[in-house]
Amino acid sequence: MKSKLDKMFESDFMRLPRPFIRRFNLATAVMLSEIYSEYTYWKERDGLQDGGWFYSTIENMYYNTGLSKHQQLTACKELQEYGVIQVKYHGMPKKRYFKFNMEKMSELCADFQLYSNHTKECFEPVFQHSF
């Protein structure tokens, strides 16, 4: 019989690829994973707009990730600079919309395939922070 903890980890969890943490940082990796989760949610429901745009509020993202508004903005800036997402605001009240650059996401995933043995030395080229 499964414990409540086992059930929790099976049902209400976030998929967070470790290479995302190694490439960015924990908050940015969490943000990227949650944005992708929301992308798949809208895609499965035919809710993507104008070539792949979808919205997610700061409040919703906070509820799902625990990331503050400041952490979200910082993570979004880093992901935009890397080129994996675009962000825009529009509507009344303003809503935050995201769009993935799938080509850049594919490049990101391909880069991680090169470093599949998960040793620190293999990830050295993508480390941004010193230890």
C-alpha atoms as an extended CHARMM CRD file, in Angstrom:
* protein
*
       131  EXT
         1         1  MET       CA              0.0000000000        0.0000000000        0.0000000000  PROA      1               0.0000000000
         2         2  LYS       CA              1.3320000000        3.4230000000       -0.9590000000  PROA      2               0.0000000000
         3         3  SER       CA              1.8630000000        6.1240000000        1.6040000000  PROA      3               0.0000000000
         4         4  LYS       CA              0.4320000000        9.6180000000        1.2740000000  PROA      4               0.0000000000
         5         5  LEU       CA              3.9400000000       10.7990000000        0.4700000000  PROA      5               0.0000000000
         6         6  ASP       CA              4.2590000000        8.2630000000       -2.3590000000  PROA      6               0.0000000000
         7         7  LYS       CA              0.9090000000        9.4020000000       -3.7600000000  PROA      7               0.0000000000
         8         8  MET       CA              1.9640000000       13.0530000000       -3.5320000000  PROA      8               0.0000000000
         9         9  PHE       CA              5.1180000000       12.4430000000       -5.5550000000  PROA      9               0.0000000000
        10        10  GLU       CA              3.1500000000       10.5280000000       -8.1850000000  PROA      10              0.0000000000
        11        11  SER       CA              0.4310000000       13.0900000000       -8.7360000000  PROA      11              0.0000000000
        12        12  ASP       CA              1.2260000000       16.6860000000       -7.8590000000  PROA      12              0.0000000000
        13        13  PHE       CA              4.7790000000       17.2570000000       -8.9670000000  PROA      13              0.0000000000
        14        14  MET       CA              6.8460000000       19.2870000000      -11.3820000000  PROA      14              0.0000000000
        15        15  ARG       CA              9.1700000000       17.7640000000      -13.9270000000  PROA      15              0.0000000000
        16        16  LEU       CA             12.4860000000       19.5360000000      -13.6190000000  PROA      16              0.0000000000
        17        17  PRO       CA             15.2990000000       18.2930000000      -15.8630000000  PROA      17              0.0000000000
        18        18  ARG       CA             18.6100000000       18.5470000000      -14.0240000000  PROA      18              0.0000000000
        19        19  PRO       CA             20.3950000000       19.8890000000      -17.1120000000  PROA      19              0.0000000000
        20        20  PHE       CA             18.1470000000       22.9720000000      -16.9400000000  PROA      20              0.0000000000
        21        21  ILE       CA             19.3990000000       23.5890000000      -13.3980000000  PROA      21              0.0000000000
        22        22  ARG       CA             22.9930000000       23.1290000000      -14.5370000000  PROA      22              0.0000000000
        23        23  ARG       CA             22.5710000000       25.4870000000      -17.4990000000  PROA      23              0.0000000000
        24        24  PHE       CA             20.6390000000       28.2460000000      -15.7640000000  PROA      24              0.0000000000
        25        25  ASN       CA             19.9210000000       28.1880000000      -12.0220000000  PROA      25              0.0000000000
        26        26  LEU       CA             17.1990000000       26.6100000000       -9.9240000000  PROA      26              0.0000000000
        27        27  ALA       CA             14.6520000000       29.4450000000      -10.1860000000  PROA      27              0.0000000000
        28        28  THR       CA             15.0950000000       29.8230000000      -13.9460000000  PROA      28              0.0000000000
        29        29  ALA       CA             14.9230000000       26.0560000000      -14.4530000000  PROA      29              0.0000000000
        30        30  VAL       CA             11.7080000000       25.9120000000      -12.4160000000  PROA      30              0.0000000000
        31        31  MET       CA             10.2770000000       28.7780000000      -14.4600000000  PROA      31              0.0000000000
        32        32  LEU       CA             11.2060000000       27.1390000000      -17.7660000000  PROA      32              0.0000000000
        33        33  SER       CA              9.6780000000       23.8260000000      -16.6910000000  PROA      33              0.0000000000
        34        34  GLU       CA              6.4650000000       25.4710000000      -15.5370000000  PROA      34              0.0000000000
        35        35  ILE       CA              6.1630000000       27.5720000000      -18.6980000000  PROA      35              0.0000000000
        36        36  TYR       CA              6.5820000000       24.4060000000      -20.7420000000  PROA      36              0.0000000000
        37        37  SER       CA              3.9830000000       22.6430000000      -18.6040000000  PROA      37              0.0000000000
        38        38  GLU       CA              1.5320000000       25.4560000000      -19.2680000000  PROA      38              0.0000000000
        39        39  TYR       CA              2.3950000000       25.3960000000      -22.9710000000  PROA      39              0.0000000000
        40        40  THR       CA              1.4720000000       21.6910000000      -23.1470000000  PROA      40              0.0000000000
        41        41  TYR       CA             -1.7190000000       22.3940000000      -21.1800000000  PROA      41              0.0000000000
        42        42  TRP       CA             -2.8560000000       25.0110000000      -23.7080000000  PROA      42              0.0000000000
        43        43  LYS       CA             -1.6440000000       22.9990000000      -26.7080000000  PROA      43              0.0000000000
        44        44  GLU       CA             -3.6100000000       19.9100000000      -25.6520000000  PROA      44              0.0000000000
        45        45  ARG       CA             -6.7580000000       22.0560000000      -25.3680000000  PROA      45              0.0000000000
        46        46  ASP       CA             -6.2080000000       23.8960000000      -28.6710000000  PROA      46              0.0000000000
        47        47  GLY       CA             -5.7520000000       27.0830000000      -26.6440000000  PROA      47              0.0000000000
        48        48  LEU       CA             -2.5600000000       28.4000000000      -28.2550000000  PROA      48              0.0000000000
        49        49  GLN       CA             -3.0950000000       31.7610000000      -29.9300000000  PROA      49              0.0000000000
        50        50  ASP       CA             -1.5120000000       33.4600000000      -32.9430000000  PROA      50              0.0000000000
        51        51  GLY       CA              1.2200000000       30.9370000000      -33.7050000000  PROA      51              0.0000000000
        52        52  GLY       CA              1.8230000000       29.5350000000      -30.2420000000  PROA      52              0.0000000000
        53        53  TRP       CA              1.1970000000       32.3020000000      -27.6980000000  PROA      53              0.0000000000
        54        54  PHE       CA             -0.4250000000       31.4520000000      -24.3490000000  PROA      54              0.0000000000
        55        55  TYR       CA             -0.8610000000       33.3520000000      -21.1250000000  PROA      55              0.0000000000
        56        56  SER       CA              0.0420000000       32.7220000000      -17.5170000000  PROA      56              0.0000000000
        57        57  THR       CA             -0.3920000000       35.2320000000      -14.7470000000  PROA      57              0.0000000000
        58        58  ILE       CA              2.2220000000       36.0500000000      -12.1440000000  PROA      58              0.0000000000
        59        59  GLU       CA             -0.2190000000       34.8320000000       -9.4900000000  PROA      59              0.0000000000
        60        60  ASN       CA             -0.7380000000       31.4890000000      -11.2390000000  PROA      60              0.0000000000
        61        61  MET       CA              2.9850000000       30.9940000000      -11.6690000000  PROA      61              0.0000000000
        62        62  TYR       CA              3.5400000000       31.8350000000       -7.9870000000  PROA      62              0.0000000000
        63        63  TYR       CA              0.8920000000       29.3040000000       -6.9710000000  PROA      63              0.0000000000
        64        64  ASN       CA              2.4680000000       26.5750000000       -9.1140000000  PROA      64              0.0000000000
        65        65  THR       CA              6.1360000000       27.2840000000       -8.3820000000  PROA      65              0.0000000000
        66        66  GLY       CA              6.5100000000       29.4790000000       -5.3050000000  PROA      66              0.0000000000
        67        67  LEU       CA              8.5550000000       31.9400000000       -7.3650000000  PROA      67              0.0000000000
        68        68  SER       CA              7.9920000000       35.5820000000       -6.4260000000  PROA      68              0.0000000000
        69        69  LYS       CA              7.1940000000       38.2410000000       -9.0080000000  PROA      69              0.0000000000
        70        70  HSD       CA             10.8260000000       39.3970000000       -8.9120000000  PROA      70              0.0000000000
        71        71  GLN       CA             12.1510000000       35.8390000000       -9.3500000000  PROA      71              0.0000000000
        72        72  GLN       CA              9.7820000000       35.2960000000      -12.2720000000  PROA      72              0.0000000000
        73        73  LEU       CA             10.8210000000       38.5150000000      -13.9870000000  PROA      73              0.0000000000
        74        74  THR       CA             14.5090000000       37.6950000000      -13.5120000000  PROA      74              0.0000000000
        75        75  ALA       CA             14.0170000000       34.1590000000      -14.8510000000  PROA      75              0.0000000000
        76        76  CYS       CA             11.9760000000       35.3990000000      -17.8180000000  PROA      76              0.0000000000
        77        77  LYS       CA             14.6910000000       37.9120000000      -18.6720000000  PROA      77              0.0000000000
        78        78  GLU       CA             17.3410000000       35.1840000000      -18.6420000000  PROA      78              0.0000000000
        79        79  LEU       CA             15.2060000000       32.8390000000      -20.7630000000  PROA      79              0.0000000000
        80        80  GLN       CA             14.4960000000       35.6420000000      -23.2410000000  PROA      80              0.0000000000
        81        81  GLU       CA             18.1880000000       36.5130000000      -23.4780000000  PROA      81              0.0000000000
        82        82  TYR       CA             18.9770000000       32.8500000000      -24.1100000000  PROA      82              0.0000000000
        83        83  GLY       CA             16.3030000000       32.9090000000      -26.8100000000  PROA      83              0.0000000000
        84        84  VAL       CA             14.0220000000       30.0830000000      -25.6760000000  PROA      84              0.0000000000
        85        85  ILE       CA             10.9660000000       32.2490000000      -24.9370000000  PROA      85              0.0000000000
        86        86  GLN       CA              9.3220000000       35.4810000000      -25.9420000000  PROA      86              0.0000000000
        87        87  VAL       CA              7.1880000000       37.4520000000      -23.4820000000  PROA      87              0.0000000000
        88        88  LYS       CA              4.6130000000       40.1490000000      -24.1390000000  PROA      88              0.0000000000
        89        89  TYR       CA              1.8890000000       41.8660000000      -22.1590000000  PROA      89              0.0000000000
        90        90  HSD       CA             -1.4640000000       42.9400000000      -23.5260000000  PROA      90              0.0000000000
        91        91  GLY       CA             -5.1690000000       43.1250000000      -22.8390000000  PROA      91              0.0000000000
        92        92  MET       CA             -7.1820000000       44.8260000000      -20.1300000000  PROA      92              0.0000000000
        93        93  PRO       CA             -6.3200000000       43.9230000000      -17.5090000000  PROA      93              0.0000000000
        94        94  LYS       CA             -2.8480000000       43.1640000000      -18.7820000000  PROA      94              0.0000000000
        95        95  LYS       CA             -2.0020000000       39.5110000000      -19.1760000000  PROA      95              0.0000000000
        96        96  ARG       CA              1.4580000000       38.0360000000      -19.5860000000  PROA      96              0.0000000000
        97        97  TYR       CA              1.8420000000       35.9270000000      -22.7180000000  PROA      97              0.0000000000
        98        98  PHE       CA              4.6230000000       33.4870000000      -23.5690000000  PROA      98              0.0000000000
        99        99  LYS       CA              5.7890000000       31.8730000000      -26.7780000000  PROA      99              0.0000000000
       100       100  PHE       CA              8.4930000000       29.2530000000      -27.1410000000  PROA      100             0.0000000000
       101       101  ASN       CA             11.2120000000       29.3850000000      -29.7470000000  PROA      101             0.0000000000
       102       102  MET       CA             11.0310000000       25.6610000000      -30.4930000000  PROA      102             0.0000000000
       103       103  GLU       CA             14.1830000000       25.7540000000      -32.6070000000  PROA      103             0.0000000000
       104       104  LYS       CA             16.1480000000       27.1650000000      -29.6670000000  PROA      104             0.0000000000
       105       105  MET       CA             14.5110000000       24.6700000000      -27.2810000000  PROA      105             0.0000000000
       106       106  SER       CA             15.6070000000       21.8530000000      -29.6140000000  PROA      106             0.0000000000
       107       107  GLU       CA             19.1640000000       23.2320000000      -29.5940000000  PROA      107             0.0000000000
       108       108  LEU       CA             19.0740000000       23.3720000000      -25.7980000000  PROA      108             0.0000000000
       109       109  CYS       CA             17.9610000000       19.7390000000      -25.6040000000  PROA      109             0.0000000000
       110       110  ALA       CA             20.5680000000       18.6770000000      -28.1610000000  PROA      110             0.0000000000
       111       111  ASP       CA             23.2820000000       20.3890000000      -26.1120000000  PROA      111             0.0000000000
       112       112  PHE       CA             22.2100000000       18.3520000000      -23.0990000000  PROA      112             0.0000000000
       113       113  GLN       CA             22.4090000000       15.1210000000      -25.0910000000  PROA      113             0.0000000000
       114       114  LEU       CA             26.1170000000       15.7820000000      -25.6220000000  PROA      114             0.0000000000
       115       115  TYR       CA             26.6370000000       15.8690000000      -21.8810000000  PROA      115             0.0000000000
       116       116  SER       CA             24.6200000000       12.7950000000      -20.9550000000  PROA      116             0.0000000000
       117       117  ASN       CA             26.9860000000       11.1870000000      -18.4440000000  PROA      117             0.0000000000
       118       118  HSD       CA             26.1480000000       13.9170000000      -15.8680000000  PROA      118             0.0000000000
       119       119  THR       CA             29.6490000000       14.5800000000      -14.5860000000  PROA      119             0.0000000000
       120       120  LYS       CA             30.7320000000       18.0410000000      -13.5230000000  PROA      120             0.0000000000
       121       121  GLU       CA             33.4800000000       18.0760000000      -16.1440000000  PROA      121             0.0000000000
       122       122  CYS       CA             30.9790000000       17.4850000000      -18.9320000000  PROA      122             0.0000000000
       123       123  PHE       CA             28.8710000000       20.4260000000      -17.8110000000  PROA      123             0.0000000000
       124       124  GLU       CA             31.8190000000       22.7570000000      -17.3430000000  PROA      124             0.0000000000
       125       125  PRO       CA             31.1070000000       24.6330000000      -20.6410000000  PROA      125             0.0000000000
       126       126  VAL       CA             27.5660000000       25.4980000000      -19.5530000000  PROA      126             0.0000000000
       127       127  PHE       CA             28.2970000000       26.4960000000      -15.9430000000  PROA      127             0.0000000000
       128       128  GLN       CA             27.5890000000       30.1590000000      -15.3820000000  PROA      128             0.0000000000
       129       129  HSD       CA             28.3120000000       30.1850000000      -11.6820000000  PROA      129             0.0000000000
       130       130  SER       CA             31.5230000000       29.2910000000       -9.9040000000  PROA      130             0.0000000000
       131       131  PHE       CA             31.4890000000       27.0800000000       -6.8450000000  PROA      131             0.0000000000
